[in-house]
Amino acid sequence: MRIDISPGGPSWEAAEQLLHVVWPPHVVKTLVWGDVVWGHADRRVLVREGAPSHELVCHVGLFTRSALWNDVQVTIGGIGGVATHPDRRKSGLASAAMCAAMECFASEDKDFAVLFCEPHNYEFYRQLGWRQFEGAVFAEQPQGRVRFDVMAAFVYDLKLAPRGGTIDLRGLPW
Ligand SMILES: CC(C)(COP(=O)(O)OP(=O)(O)OC[C@H]1O[C@@H](n2cnc3c(N)ncnc32)[C@H](O)[C@@H]1OP(=O)(O)O)[C@@H](O)C(=O)NCCC(=O)NCCS
């Protein structure tokens, strides 16, 4: 297994292929978040296996956002697009990629990290130390600033440990 953190733009082509296998467009349309307009990842954790082709088997998108928590400016590390190839699940790949992501955010002095997920993934993230955020999240969408509640928000404590109040992402969600 090889884990790299790469700039988001140049690695999009490789990521897109995996993300289309995990979330085919016809499936996305049926999901609660199918209509959401998402931000583009600044960076990506890419997990590759199997020399010499080093096939991409797991992806975690990383975001950095100057945001607000209870009207105080904070720097959030965002996590989105967590996906493992269907043939390679339950062998620790996403857990390893998430650990690399959190080490990266911790080394960069982020205040805390945020992700959004559906109920079937709550336990997976809880096992990795994430906690559900009980407050309200706001984000930008094409129609303007909206309360973003299509999925639950989870936080990972770094310098701060937010559990409630209001997080304003001040931009597109991830
Ligand atoms: C959620 C997802 C990313 C997890 O990826 P993964 O690489 O299988 O994750 P891991 O192997 O690190 O851990 C998954 C589970 O396998 C277990 N596991 C990890 N290593 C294992 C091993 N060697 N043997 C058996 N089980 C193992 C973990 O404990 C975890 O348990 P859980 O199902 O109770 O949570 C993957 O299922 C996926 O791509 N799902 C579809 C897309 C999606 O929903 N993404 C999340 C968006 S928020």
mmCIF file of C-alpha atoms and ligand atoms in Angstrom, residues 22-23 33 57-59 79-86 88-97 115-118 120-121 123-125 127-128 151, ligand 1:
data_model
loop_
_atom_site.group_PDB
_atom_site.id
_atom_site.type_symbol
_atom_site.label_atom_id
_atom_site.label_comp_id
_atom_site.label_asym_id
_atom_site.label_seq_id
_atom_site.Cartn_x
_atom_site.Cartn_y
_atom_site.Cartn_z
ATOM 1 C CA VAL A 22 -18.169 4.042 -5.976
ATOM 2 C CA TRP A 23 -20.897 6.579 -6.832
ATOM 3 C CA TRP A 33 -27.174 14.586 -1.352
ATOM 4 C CA VAL A 57 -8.038 1.919 -4.391
ATOM 5 C CA CYS A 58 -9.001 4.558 -1.818
ATOM 6 C CA HIS A 59 -9.564 8.312 -1.826
ATOM 7 C CA ILE A 79 -12.968 15.723 4.685
ATOM 8 C CA GLY A 80 -15.092 14.607 1.737
ATOM 9 C CA GLY A 81 -15.318 11.941 -0.938
ATOM 10 C CA VAL A 82 -14.171 9.121 1.345
ATOM 11 C CA ALA A 83 -14.301 6.081 -0.903
ATOM 12 C CA THR A 84 -12.721 2.648 -1.199
ATOM 13 C CA HIS A 85 -13.028 0.488 -4.313
ATOM 14 C CA PRO A 86 -15.843 -2.040 -3.704
ATOM 15 C CA ARG A 88 -11.010 -3.695 -1.547
ATOM 16 C CA ARG A 89 -13.231 -2.792 1.389
ATOM 17 C CA LYS A 90 -12.801 -3.868 5.025
ATOM 18 C CA SER A 91 -9.043 -4.170 4.829
ATOM 19 C CA GLY A 92 -8.262 -0.939 6.621
ATOM 20 C CA LEU A 93 -7.633 1.291 3.591
ATOM 21 C CA ALA A 94 -10.073 4.090 4.451
ATOM 22 C CA SER A 95 -9.015 3.966 8.097
ATOM 23 C CA ALA A 96 -5.371 4.378 7.033
ATOM 24 C CA ALA A 97 -6.241 7.222 4.656
ATOM 25 C CA LEU A 115 -17.200 15.841 7.517
ATOM 26 C CA PHE A 116 -20.767 15.007 6.518
ATOM 27 C CA CYS A 117 -22.110 11.476 6.399
ATOM 28 C CA GLU A 118 -25.141 9.234 6.185
ATOM 29 C CA HIS A 120 -24.793 3.826 7.793
ATOM 30 C CA ASN A 121 -21.322 5.367 8.135
ATOM 31 C CA GLU A 123 -20.084 3.949 13.368
ATOM 32 C CA PHE A 124 -17.158 3.856 10.954
ATOM 33 C CA TYR A 125 -16.297 7.477 11.783
ATOM 34 C CA GLN A 127 -14.434 4.299 15.623
ATOM 35 C CA LEU A 128 -11.926 6.743 14.154
ATOM 36 C CA MET A 151 -26.492 14.890 6.217
HETATM 37 C C1 LIG B 1 -17.068 3.736 4.103
HETATM 38 C C2 LIG B 1 -15.882 3.193 3.322
HETATM 39 C C3 LIG B 1 -15.071 4.356 2.755
HETATM 40 C C4 LIG B 1 -14.994 2.385 4.272
HETATM 41 O O1 LIG B 1 -13.840 1.978 3.509
HETATM 42 P P1 LIG B 1 -12.949 0.702 3.932
HETATM 43 O O2 LIG B 1 -11.636 0.835 3.231
HETATM 44 O O3 LIG B 1 -13.719 -0.529 3.764
HETATM 45 O O4 LIG B 1 -12.741 1.013 5.476
HETATM 46 P P2 LIG B 1 -11.880 0.191 6.504
HETATM 47 O O5 LIG B 1 -11.472 -1.112 5.926
HETATM 48 O O6 LIG B 1 -10.819 1.087 7.003
HETATM 49 O O7 LIG B 1 -12.938 -0.025 7.642
HETATM 50 C C5 LIG B 1 -14.266 -0.469 7.302
HETATM 51 C C6 LIG B 1 -14.741 -1.490 8.294
HETATM 52 O O8 LIG B 1 -13.933 -2.631 8.111
HETATM 53 C C7 LIG B 1 -13.359 -2.971 9.347
HETATM 54 N N1 LIG B 1 -12.032 -3.465 9.052
HETATM 55 C C8 LIG B 1 -10.925 -2.744 8.890
HETATM 56 N N2 LIG B 1 -9.882 -3.558 8.671
HETATM 57 C C9 LIG B 1 -10.357 -4.807 8.647
HETATM 58 C C10 LIG B 1 -9.782 -6.099 8.450
HETATM 59 N N3 LIG B 1 -8.477 -6.243 8.229
HETATM 60 N N4 LIG B 1 -10.591 -7.178 8.475
HETATM 61 C C11 LIG B 1 -11.901 -7.039 8.706
HETATM 62 N N5 LIG B 1 -12.509 -5.844 8.915
HETATM 63 C C12 LIG B 1 -11.734 -4.758 8.897
HETATM 64 C C13 LIG B 1 -13.320 -1.713 10.131
HETATM 65 O O9 LIG B 1 -13.309 -1.971 11.532
HETATM 66 C C14 LIG B 1 -14.611 -1.081 9.722
HETATM 67 O O10 LIG B 1 -15.625 -1.642 10.483
HETATM 68 P P3 LIG B 1 -17.135 -1.104 10.426
HETATM 69 O O11 LIG B 1 -17.707 -1.627 9.146
HETATM 70 O O12 LIG B 1 -17.767 -1.703 11.628
HETATM 71 O O13 LIG B 1 -17.085 0.391 10.446
HETATM 72 C C15 LIG B 1 -16.339 2.237 2.185
HETATM 73 O O14 LIG B 1 -17.244 1.311 2.710
HETATM 74 C C16 LIG B 1 -16.954 2.962 0.995
HETATM 75 O O15 LIG B 1 -16.279 3.365 0.062
HETATM 76 N N6 LIG B 1 -18.309 3.097 1.019
HETATM 77 C C17 LIG B 1 -19.052 3.753 -0.075
HETATM 78 C C18 LIG B 1 -18.794 5.230 -0.096
HETATM 79 C C19 LIG B 1 -19.143 5.886 1.232
HETATM 80 O O16 LIG B 1 -20.193 5.665 1.822
HETATM 81 N N7 LIG B 1 -18.214 6.740 1.697
HETATM 82 C C20 LIG B 1 -18.364 7.499 2.912
HETATM 83 C C21 LIG B 1 -18.881 8.856 2.590
HETATM 84 S S1 LIG B 1 -19.104 9.807 4.084
#
